[in-house]
PDB file of C-alpha atoms in Angstrom:
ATOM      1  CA  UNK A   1       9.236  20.549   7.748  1.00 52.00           C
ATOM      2  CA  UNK A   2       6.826  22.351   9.961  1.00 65.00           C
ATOM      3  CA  UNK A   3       3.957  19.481  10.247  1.00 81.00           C
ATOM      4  CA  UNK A   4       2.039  18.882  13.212  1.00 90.00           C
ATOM      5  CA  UNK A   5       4.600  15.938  15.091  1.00 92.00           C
ATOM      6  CA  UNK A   6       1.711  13.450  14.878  1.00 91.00           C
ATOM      7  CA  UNK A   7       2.137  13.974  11.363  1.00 95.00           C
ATOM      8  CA  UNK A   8       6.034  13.664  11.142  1.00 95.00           C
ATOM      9  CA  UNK A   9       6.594   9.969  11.611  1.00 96.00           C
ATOM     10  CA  UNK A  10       4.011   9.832   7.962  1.00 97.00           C
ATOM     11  CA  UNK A  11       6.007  12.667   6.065  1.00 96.00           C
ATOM     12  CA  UNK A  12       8.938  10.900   6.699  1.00 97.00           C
ATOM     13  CA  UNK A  13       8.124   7.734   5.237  1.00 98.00           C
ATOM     14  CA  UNK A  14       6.448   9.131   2.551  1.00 98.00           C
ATOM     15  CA  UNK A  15       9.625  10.891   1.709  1.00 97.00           C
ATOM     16  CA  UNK A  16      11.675   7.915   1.894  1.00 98.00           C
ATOM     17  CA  UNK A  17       9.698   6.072  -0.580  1.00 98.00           C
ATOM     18  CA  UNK A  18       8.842   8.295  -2.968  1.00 98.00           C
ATOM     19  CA  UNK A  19      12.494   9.368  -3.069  1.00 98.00           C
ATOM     20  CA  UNK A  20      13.563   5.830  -3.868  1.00 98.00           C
ATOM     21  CA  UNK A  21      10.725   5.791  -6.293  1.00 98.00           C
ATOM     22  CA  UNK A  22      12.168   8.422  -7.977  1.00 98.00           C
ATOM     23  CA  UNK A  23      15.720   7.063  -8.077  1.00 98.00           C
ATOM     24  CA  UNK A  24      14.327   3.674  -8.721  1.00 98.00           C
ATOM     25  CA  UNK A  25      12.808   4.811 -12.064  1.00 98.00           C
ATOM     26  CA  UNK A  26      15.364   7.525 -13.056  1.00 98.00           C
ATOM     27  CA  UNK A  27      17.070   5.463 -15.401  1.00 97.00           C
ATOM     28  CA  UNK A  28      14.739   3.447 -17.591  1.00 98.00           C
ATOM     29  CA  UNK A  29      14.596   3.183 -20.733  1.00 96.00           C
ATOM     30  CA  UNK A  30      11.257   3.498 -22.260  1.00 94.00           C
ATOM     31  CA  UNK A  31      10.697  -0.609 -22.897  1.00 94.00           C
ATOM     32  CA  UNK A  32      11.292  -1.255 -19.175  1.00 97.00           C
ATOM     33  CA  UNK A  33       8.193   1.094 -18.181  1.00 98.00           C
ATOM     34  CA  UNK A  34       6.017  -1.524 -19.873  1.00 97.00           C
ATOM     35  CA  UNK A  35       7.471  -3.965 -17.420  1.00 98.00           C
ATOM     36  CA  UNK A  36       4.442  -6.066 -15.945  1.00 98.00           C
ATOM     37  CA  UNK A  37       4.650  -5.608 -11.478  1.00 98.00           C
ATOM     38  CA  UNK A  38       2.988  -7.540  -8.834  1.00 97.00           C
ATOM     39  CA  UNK A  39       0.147  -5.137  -8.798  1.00 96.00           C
ATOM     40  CA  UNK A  40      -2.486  -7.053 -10.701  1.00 92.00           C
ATOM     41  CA  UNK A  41      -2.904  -5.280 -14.103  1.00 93.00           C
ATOM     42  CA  UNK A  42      -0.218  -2.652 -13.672  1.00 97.00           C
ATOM     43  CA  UNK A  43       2.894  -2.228 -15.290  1.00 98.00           C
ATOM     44  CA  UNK A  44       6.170   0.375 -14.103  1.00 98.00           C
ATOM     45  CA  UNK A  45       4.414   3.347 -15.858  1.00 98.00           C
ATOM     46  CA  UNK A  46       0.395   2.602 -14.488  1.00 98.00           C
ATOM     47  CA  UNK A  47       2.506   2.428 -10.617  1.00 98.00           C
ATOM     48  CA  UNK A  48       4.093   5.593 -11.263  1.00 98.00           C
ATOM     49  CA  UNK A  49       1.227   6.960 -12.872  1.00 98.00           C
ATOM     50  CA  UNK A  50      -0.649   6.174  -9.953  1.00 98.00           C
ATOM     51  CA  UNK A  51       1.667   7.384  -6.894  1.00 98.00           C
ATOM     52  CA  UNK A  52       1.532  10.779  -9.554  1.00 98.00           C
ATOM     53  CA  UNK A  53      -2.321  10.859  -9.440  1.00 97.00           C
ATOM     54  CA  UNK A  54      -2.335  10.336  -6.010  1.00 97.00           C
ATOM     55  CA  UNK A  55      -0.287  12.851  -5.154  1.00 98.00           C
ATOM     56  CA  UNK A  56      -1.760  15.405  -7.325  1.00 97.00           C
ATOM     57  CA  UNK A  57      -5.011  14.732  -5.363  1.00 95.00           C
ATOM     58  CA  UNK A  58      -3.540  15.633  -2.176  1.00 96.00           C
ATOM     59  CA  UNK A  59      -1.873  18.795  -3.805  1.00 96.00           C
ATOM     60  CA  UNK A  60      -6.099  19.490  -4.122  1.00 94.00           C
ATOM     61  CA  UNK A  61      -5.353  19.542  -8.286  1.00 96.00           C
ATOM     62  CA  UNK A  62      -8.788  18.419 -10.355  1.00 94.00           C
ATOM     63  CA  UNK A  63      -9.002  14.983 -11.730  1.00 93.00           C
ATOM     64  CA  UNK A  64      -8.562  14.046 -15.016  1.00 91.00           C
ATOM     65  CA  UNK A  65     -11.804  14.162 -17.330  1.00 89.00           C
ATOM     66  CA  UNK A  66     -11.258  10.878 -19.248  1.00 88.00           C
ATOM     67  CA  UNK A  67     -13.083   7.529 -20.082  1.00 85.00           C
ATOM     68  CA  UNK A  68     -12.228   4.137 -18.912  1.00 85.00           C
ATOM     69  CA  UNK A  69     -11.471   1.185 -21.288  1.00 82.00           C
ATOM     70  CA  UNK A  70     -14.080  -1.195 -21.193  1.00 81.00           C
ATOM     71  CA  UNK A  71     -11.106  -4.485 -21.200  1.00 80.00           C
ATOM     72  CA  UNK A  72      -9.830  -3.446 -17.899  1.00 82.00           C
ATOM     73  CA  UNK A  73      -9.979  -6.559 -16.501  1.00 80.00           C
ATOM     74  CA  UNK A  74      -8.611  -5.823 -12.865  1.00 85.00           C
ATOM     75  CA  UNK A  75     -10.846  -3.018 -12.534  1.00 85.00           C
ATOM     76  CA  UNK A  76     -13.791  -4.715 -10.529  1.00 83.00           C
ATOM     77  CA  UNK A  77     -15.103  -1.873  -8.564  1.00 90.00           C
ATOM     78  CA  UNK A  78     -15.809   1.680  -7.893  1.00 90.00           C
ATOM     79  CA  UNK A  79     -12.589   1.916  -5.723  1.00 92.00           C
ATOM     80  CA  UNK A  80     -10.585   0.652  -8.810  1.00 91.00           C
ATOM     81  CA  UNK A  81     -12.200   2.303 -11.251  1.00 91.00           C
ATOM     82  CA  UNK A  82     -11.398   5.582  -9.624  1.00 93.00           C
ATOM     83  CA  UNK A  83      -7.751   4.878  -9.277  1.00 94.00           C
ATOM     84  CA  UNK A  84      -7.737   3.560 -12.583  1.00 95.00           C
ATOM     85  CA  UNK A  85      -8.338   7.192 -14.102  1.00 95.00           C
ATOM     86  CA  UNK A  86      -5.415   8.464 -12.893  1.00 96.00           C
ATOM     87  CA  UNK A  87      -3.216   5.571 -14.632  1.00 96.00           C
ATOM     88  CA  UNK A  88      -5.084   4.937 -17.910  1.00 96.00           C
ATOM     89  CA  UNK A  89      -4.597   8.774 -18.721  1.00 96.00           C
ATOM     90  CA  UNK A  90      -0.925   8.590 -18.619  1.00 97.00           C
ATOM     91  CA  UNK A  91      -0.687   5.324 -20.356  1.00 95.00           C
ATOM     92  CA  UNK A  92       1.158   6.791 -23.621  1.00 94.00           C
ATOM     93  CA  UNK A  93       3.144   8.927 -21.384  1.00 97.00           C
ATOM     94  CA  UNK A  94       6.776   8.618 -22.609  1.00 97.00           C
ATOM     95  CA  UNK A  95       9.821   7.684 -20.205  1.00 97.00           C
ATOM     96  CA  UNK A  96      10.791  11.636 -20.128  1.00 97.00           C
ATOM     97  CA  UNK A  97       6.815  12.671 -19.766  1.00 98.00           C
ATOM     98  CA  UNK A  98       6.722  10.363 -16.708  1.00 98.00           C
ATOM     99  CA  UNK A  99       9.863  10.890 -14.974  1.00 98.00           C
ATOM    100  CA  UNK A 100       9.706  14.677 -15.623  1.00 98.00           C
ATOM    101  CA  UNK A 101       6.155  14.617 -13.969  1.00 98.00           C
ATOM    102  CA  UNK A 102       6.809  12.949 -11.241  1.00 98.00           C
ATOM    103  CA  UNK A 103       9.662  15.640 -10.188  1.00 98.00           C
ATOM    104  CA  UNK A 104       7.556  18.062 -10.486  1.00 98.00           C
ATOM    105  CA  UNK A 105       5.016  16.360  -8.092  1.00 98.00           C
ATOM    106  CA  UNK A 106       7.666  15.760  -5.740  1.00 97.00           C
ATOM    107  CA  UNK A 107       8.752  19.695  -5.789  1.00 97.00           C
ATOM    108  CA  UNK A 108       4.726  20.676  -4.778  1.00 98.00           C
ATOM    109  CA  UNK A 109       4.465  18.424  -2.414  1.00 97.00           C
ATOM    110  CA  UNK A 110       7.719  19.111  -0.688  1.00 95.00           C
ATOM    111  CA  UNK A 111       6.823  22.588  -0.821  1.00 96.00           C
ATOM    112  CA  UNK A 112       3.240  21.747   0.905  1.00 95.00           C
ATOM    113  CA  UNK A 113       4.924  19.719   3.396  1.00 94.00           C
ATOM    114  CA  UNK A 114       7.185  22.412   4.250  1.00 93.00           C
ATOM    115  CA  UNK A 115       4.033  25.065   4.838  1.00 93.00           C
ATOM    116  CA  UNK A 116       1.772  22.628   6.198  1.00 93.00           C
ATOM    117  CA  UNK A 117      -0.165  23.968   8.988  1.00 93.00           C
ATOM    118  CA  UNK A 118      -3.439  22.259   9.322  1.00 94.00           C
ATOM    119  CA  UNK A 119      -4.138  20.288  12.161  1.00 95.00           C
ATOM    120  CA  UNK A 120      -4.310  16.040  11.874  1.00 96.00           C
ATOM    121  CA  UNK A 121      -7.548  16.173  12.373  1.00 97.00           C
ATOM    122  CA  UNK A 122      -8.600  18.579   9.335  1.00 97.00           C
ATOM    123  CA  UNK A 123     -10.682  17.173   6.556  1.00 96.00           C
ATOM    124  CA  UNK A 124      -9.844  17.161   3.034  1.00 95.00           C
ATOM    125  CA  UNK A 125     -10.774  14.932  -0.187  1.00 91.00           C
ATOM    126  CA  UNK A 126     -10.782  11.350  -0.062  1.00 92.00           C
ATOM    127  CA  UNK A 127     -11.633   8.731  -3.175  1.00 90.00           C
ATOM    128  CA  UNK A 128     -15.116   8.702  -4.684  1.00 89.00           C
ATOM    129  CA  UNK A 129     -16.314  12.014  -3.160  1.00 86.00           C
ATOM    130  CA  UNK A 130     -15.499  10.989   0.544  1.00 92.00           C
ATOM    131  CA  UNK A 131     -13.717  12.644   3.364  1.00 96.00           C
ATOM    132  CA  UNK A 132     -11.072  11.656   5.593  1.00 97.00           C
ATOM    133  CA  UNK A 133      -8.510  13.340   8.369  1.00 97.00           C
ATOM    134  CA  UNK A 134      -5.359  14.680   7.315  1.00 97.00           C
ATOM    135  CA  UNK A 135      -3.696  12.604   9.130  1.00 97.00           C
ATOM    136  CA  UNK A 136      -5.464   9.379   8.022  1.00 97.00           C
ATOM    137  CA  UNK A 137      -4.325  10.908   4.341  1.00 97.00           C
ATOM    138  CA  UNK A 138      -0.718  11.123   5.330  1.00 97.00           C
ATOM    139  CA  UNK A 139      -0.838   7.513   6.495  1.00 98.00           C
ATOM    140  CA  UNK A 140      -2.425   6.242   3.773  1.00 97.00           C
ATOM    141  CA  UNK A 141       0.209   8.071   1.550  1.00 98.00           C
ATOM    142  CA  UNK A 142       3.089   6.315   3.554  1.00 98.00           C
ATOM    143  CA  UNK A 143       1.412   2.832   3.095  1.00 98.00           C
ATOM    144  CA  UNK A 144       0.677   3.513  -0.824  1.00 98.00           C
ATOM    145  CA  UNK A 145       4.056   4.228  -1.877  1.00 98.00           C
ATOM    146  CA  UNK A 146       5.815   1.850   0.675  1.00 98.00           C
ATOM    147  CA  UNK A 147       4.119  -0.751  -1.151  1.00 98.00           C
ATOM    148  CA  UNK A 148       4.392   0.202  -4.430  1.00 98.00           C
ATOM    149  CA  UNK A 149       8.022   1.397  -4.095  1.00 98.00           C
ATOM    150  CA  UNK A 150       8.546  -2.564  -3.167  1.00 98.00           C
ATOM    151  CA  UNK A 151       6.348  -3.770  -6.148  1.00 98.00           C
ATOM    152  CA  UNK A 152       8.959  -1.639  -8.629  1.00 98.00           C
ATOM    153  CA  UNK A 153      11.838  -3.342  -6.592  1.00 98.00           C
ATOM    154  CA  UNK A 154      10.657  -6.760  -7.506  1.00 98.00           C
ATOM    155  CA  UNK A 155       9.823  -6.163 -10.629  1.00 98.00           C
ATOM    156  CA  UNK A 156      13.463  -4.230 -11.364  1.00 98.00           C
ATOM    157  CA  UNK A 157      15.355  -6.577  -9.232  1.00 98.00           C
ATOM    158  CA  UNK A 158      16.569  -4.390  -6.956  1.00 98.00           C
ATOM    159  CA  UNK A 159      15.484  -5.796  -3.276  1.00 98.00           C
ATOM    160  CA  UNK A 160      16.005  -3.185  -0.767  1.00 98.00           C
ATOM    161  CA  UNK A 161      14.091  -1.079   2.080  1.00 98.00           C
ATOM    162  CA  UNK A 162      12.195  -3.274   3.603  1.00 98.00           C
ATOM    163  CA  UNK A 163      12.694  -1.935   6.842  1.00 98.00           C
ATOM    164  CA  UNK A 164      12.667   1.747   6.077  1.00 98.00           C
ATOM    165  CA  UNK A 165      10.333   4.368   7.755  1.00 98.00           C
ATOM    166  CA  UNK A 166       7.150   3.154   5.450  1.00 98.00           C
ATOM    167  CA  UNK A 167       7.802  -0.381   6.478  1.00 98.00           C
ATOM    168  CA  UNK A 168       6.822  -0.061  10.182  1.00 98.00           C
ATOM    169  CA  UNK A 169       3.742   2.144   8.995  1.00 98.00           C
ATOM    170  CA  UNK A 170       2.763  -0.833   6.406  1.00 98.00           C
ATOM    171  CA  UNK A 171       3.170  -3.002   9.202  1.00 98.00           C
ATOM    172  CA  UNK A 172       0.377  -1.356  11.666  1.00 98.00           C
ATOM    173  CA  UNK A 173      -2.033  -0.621   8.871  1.00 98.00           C
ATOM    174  CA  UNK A 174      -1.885  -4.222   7.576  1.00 98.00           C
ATOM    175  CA  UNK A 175      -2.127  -5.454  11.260  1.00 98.00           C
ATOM    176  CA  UNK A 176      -5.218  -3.226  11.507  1.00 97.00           C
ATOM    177  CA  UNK A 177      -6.905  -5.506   9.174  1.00 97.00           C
ATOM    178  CA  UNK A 178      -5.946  -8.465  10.892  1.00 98.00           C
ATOM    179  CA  UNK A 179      -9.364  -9.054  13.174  1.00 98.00           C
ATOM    180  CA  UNK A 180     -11.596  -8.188  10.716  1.00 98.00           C
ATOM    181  CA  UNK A 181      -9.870 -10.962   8.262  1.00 98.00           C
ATOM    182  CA  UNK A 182      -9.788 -13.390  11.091  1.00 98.00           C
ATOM    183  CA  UNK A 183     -13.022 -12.926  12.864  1.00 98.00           C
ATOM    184  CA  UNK A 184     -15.523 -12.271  10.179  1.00 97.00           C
ATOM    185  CA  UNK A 185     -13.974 -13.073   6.764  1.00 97.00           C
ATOM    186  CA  UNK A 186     -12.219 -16.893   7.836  1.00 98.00           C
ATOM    187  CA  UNK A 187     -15.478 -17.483  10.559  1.00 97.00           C
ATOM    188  CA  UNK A 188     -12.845 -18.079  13.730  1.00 98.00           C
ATOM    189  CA  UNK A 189     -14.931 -19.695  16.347  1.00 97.00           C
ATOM    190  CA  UNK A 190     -15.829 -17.614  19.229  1.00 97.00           C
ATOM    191  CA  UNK A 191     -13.060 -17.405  22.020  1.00 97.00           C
ATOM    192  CA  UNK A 192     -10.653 -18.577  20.100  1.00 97.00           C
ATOM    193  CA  UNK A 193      -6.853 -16.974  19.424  1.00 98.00           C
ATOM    194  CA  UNK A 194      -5.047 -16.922  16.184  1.00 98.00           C
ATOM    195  CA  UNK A 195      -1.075 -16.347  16.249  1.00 98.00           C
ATOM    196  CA  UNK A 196       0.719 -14.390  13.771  1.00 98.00           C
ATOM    197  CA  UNK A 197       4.656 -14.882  13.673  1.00 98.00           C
ATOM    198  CA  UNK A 198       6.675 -13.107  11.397  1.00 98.00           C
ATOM    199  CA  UNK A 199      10.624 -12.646  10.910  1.00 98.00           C
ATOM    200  CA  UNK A 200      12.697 -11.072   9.175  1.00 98.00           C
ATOM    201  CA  UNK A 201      13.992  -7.350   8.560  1.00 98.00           C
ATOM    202  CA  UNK A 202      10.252  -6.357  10.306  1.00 98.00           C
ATOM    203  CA  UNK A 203       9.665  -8.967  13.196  1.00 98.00           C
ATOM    204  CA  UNK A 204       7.153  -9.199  15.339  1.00 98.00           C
ATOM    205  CA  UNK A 205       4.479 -11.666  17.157  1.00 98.00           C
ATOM    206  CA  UNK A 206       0.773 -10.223  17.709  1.00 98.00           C
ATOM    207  CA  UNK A 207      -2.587 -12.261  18.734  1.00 98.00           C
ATOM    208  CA  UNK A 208      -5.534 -12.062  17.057  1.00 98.00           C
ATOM    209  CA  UNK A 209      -8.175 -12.490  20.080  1.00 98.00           C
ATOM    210  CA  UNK A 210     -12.221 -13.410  18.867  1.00 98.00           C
ATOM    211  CA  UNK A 211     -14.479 -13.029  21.770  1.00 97.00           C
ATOM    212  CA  UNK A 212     -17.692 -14.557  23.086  1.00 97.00           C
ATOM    213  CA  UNK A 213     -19.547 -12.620  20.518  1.00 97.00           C
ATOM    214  CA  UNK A 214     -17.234 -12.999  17.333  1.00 96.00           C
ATOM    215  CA  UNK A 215     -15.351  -9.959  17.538  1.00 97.00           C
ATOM    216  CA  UNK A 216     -11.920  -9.470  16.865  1.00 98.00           C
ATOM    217  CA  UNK A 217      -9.318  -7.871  18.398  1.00 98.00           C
ATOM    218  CA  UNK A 218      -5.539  -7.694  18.049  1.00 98.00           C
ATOM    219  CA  UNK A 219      -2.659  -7.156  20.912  1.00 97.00           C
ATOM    220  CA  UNK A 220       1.252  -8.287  21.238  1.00 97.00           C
ATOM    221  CA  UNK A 221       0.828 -10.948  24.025  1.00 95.00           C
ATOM    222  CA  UNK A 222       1.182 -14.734  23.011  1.00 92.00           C
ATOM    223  CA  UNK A 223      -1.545 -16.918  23.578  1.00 93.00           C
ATOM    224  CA  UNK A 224      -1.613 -20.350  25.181  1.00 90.00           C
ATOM    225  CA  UNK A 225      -3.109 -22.810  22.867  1.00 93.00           C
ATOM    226  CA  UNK A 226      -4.145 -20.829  20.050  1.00 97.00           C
ATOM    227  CA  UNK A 227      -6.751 -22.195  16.916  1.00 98.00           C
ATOM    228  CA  UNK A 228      -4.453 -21.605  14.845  1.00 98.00           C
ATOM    229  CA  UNK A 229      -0.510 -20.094  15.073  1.00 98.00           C
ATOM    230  CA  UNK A 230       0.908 -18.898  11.003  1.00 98.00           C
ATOM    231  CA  UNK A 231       4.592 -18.297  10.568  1.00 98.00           C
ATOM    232  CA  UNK A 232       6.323 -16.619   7.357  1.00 98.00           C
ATOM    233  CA  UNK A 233       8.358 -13.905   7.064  1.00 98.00           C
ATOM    234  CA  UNK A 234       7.661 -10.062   7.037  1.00 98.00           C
ATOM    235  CA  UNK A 235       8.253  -9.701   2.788  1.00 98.00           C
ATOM    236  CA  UNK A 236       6.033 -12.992   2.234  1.00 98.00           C
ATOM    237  CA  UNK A 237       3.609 -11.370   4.753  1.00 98.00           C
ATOM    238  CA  UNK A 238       3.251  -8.010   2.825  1.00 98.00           C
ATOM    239  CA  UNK A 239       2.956  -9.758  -0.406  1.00 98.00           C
ATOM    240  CA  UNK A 240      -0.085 -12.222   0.751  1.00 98.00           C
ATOM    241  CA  UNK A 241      -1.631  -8.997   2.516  1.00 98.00           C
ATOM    242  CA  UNK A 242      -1.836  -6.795  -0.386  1.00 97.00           C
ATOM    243  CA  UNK A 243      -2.972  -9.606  -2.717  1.00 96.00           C
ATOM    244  CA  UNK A 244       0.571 -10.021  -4.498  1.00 97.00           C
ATOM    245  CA  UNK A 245       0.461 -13.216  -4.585  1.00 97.00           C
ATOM    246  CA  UNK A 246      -1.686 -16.228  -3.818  1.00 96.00           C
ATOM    247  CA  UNK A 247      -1.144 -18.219  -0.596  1.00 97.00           C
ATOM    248  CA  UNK A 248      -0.796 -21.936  -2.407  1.00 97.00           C
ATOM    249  CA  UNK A 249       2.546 -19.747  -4.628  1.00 97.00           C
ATOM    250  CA  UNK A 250       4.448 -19.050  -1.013  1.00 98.00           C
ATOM    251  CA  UNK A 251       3.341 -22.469   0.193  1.00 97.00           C
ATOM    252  CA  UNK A 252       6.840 -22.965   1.117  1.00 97.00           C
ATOM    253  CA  UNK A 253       7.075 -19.909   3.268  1.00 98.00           C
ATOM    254  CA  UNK A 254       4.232 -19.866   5.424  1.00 98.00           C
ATOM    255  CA  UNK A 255       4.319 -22.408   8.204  1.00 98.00           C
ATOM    256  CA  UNK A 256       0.993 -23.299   9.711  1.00 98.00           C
ATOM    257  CA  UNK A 257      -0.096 -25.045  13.055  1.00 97.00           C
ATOM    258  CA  UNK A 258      -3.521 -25.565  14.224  1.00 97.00           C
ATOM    259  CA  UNK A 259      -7.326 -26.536  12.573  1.00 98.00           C
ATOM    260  CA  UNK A 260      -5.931 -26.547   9.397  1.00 97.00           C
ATOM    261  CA  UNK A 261      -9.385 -25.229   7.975  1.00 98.00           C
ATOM    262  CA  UNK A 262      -9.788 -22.322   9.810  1.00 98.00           C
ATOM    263  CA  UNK A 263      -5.475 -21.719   8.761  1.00 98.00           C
ATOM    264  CA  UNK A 264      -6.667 -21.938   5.274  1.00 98.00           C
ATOM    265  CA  UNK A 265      -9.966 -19.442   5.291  1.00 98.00           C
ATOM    266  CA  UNK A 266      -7.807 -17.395   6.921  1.00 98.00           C
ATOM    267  CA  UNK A 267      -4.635 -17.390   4.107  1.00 98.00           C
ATOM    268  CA  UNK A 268      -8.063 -17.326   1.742  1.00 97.00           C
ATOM    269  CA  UNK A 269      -9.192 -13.787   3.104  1.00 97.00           C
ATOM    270  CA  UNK A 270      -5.589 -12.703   3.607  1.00 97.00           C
ATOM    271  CA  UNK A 271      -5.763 -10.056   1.196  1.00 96.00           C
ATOM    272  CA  UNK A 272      -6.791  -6.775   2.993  1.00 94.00           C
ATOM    273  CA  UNK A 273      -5.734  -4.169  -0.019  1.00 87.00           C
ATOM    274  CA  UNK A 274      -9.134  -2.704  -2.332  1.00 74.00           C
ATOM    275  CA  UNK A 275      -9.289  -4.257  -5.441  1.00 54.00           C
TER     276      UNK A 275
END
């Protein structure tokens, strides 16, 4: 690949997961695509569907011209409705139609990857009309199919991954959201800490810090004394931050110490993915 190296780390993951996408859904037969995931409202087809959309977009390919069901009922915004497009048009896409497509996609976007020569900080096309950096687009492509390569896993029963290239990248842009959940979304008081511990195949300890004016702000030293410390491990973690699952289902696996208020606004707000 000839991307810029700030770019590398990104195409890498992205690669990885979309690879094991690909394997993942290789062999289904067509009942299995209607297979309900994690991801509120979508089944194994509407994921793949999806990552294919997405990918198109960054290929620069027009979007669909089609009309939204009305009955959508996990499409509750602008954001959602405009991924939703991608999906709902490929809904009666047979097994072949899908897995075909997607190999296709793949071959483009290997082949852009290859010639890429724009710099990180070139804009392109981001949802609903918006622009965004290159490399904010490559990150956001690592995230997206990370996370959506472990919602087919789940749902096929194949665990696996979880600390692959795309994991460490899901890590940091979950962690981004941290402050913003803990500082303005739960209310933490002012100069107060928050602890985050997580295990597991992606371990690591980080601190949200609010300040004398109610900001938030994240680093990797512990705190002495903090409002409120949570514990659970790095899969439970990803699930709860991209609205998987609820906190009171993985009650069992997130340990909490602290003002047990401001531990439960915070598991409240603890979704950080668009609806």
């Amino acid at each position: 690949m000839t991307v810029h190296p700030s770019l590398q780390n990104y195409a890498d993951a992205w690669t990885h997961s979309i690879e094991a996408i690909a394997e993942l859904v290789q062999p289904l037969v067509e009942g299995e695509w209607n297979r309900a995931t994690p991801c509120p409202g979508w089944s194994v087809r509407d994921i793949v569907s999806h990552v294919i959309g997405m990918e198109t977009e960054m290929l620069g390919d027009p979007r669909p011209i089609h009309s939204l069901p009305r009955d959508l009922y996990h499409v509750r915004s602008d954001f959602a409705r405009y991924m939703e497009m991608q999906v709902d048009v490929r809904r009666h896409h047979t097994a072949p139609e899908m897995t075909s497509e997607l190999e296709y996609v793949l071959i483009r976007r290997a082949r852009q990857l290859r010639n890429e020569t724009r710099q990180p900080d070139a804009m392109m096309r981001a949802p609903l009309g918006a622009e965004q950096t290159l490399e904010l687009a490559y990150r956001m492509r690592a995230f997206d199919c990370w996370v959506h390569e472990q919602d087919l896993r789940t749902t096929l029963d194949v665990p696996g991954n979880l600390d692959s290239p795309g994991a460490y990248v899901t890590r940091d842009v979950l962690l981004e959201a941290l402050p913003h959940v803990v500082a303005k979304e739960a209310g933490a008081p002012a100069s107060s800490a928050v602890v985050l511990d997580v295990t597991g195949p992606v371990e690591f300890l980080r601190t949200v810090r609010v300040d004398a004016e109610g900001n938030g702000s994240i680093d990797g030293a512990p705190s002495l004394g903090p409002a409120v410390t949570l514990a659970t491990d790095w899969e439970t973690y990803v699930r709860l931050a991209c609205g998987r699952v609820r906190p009171a289902e993985v009650a069992d696996r997130v340990k909490t110490e602290g003002d047990e208020a401001l531990a439960e606004a915070i598991l409240a707000n603890f979704a950080v993915t668009p609806n």
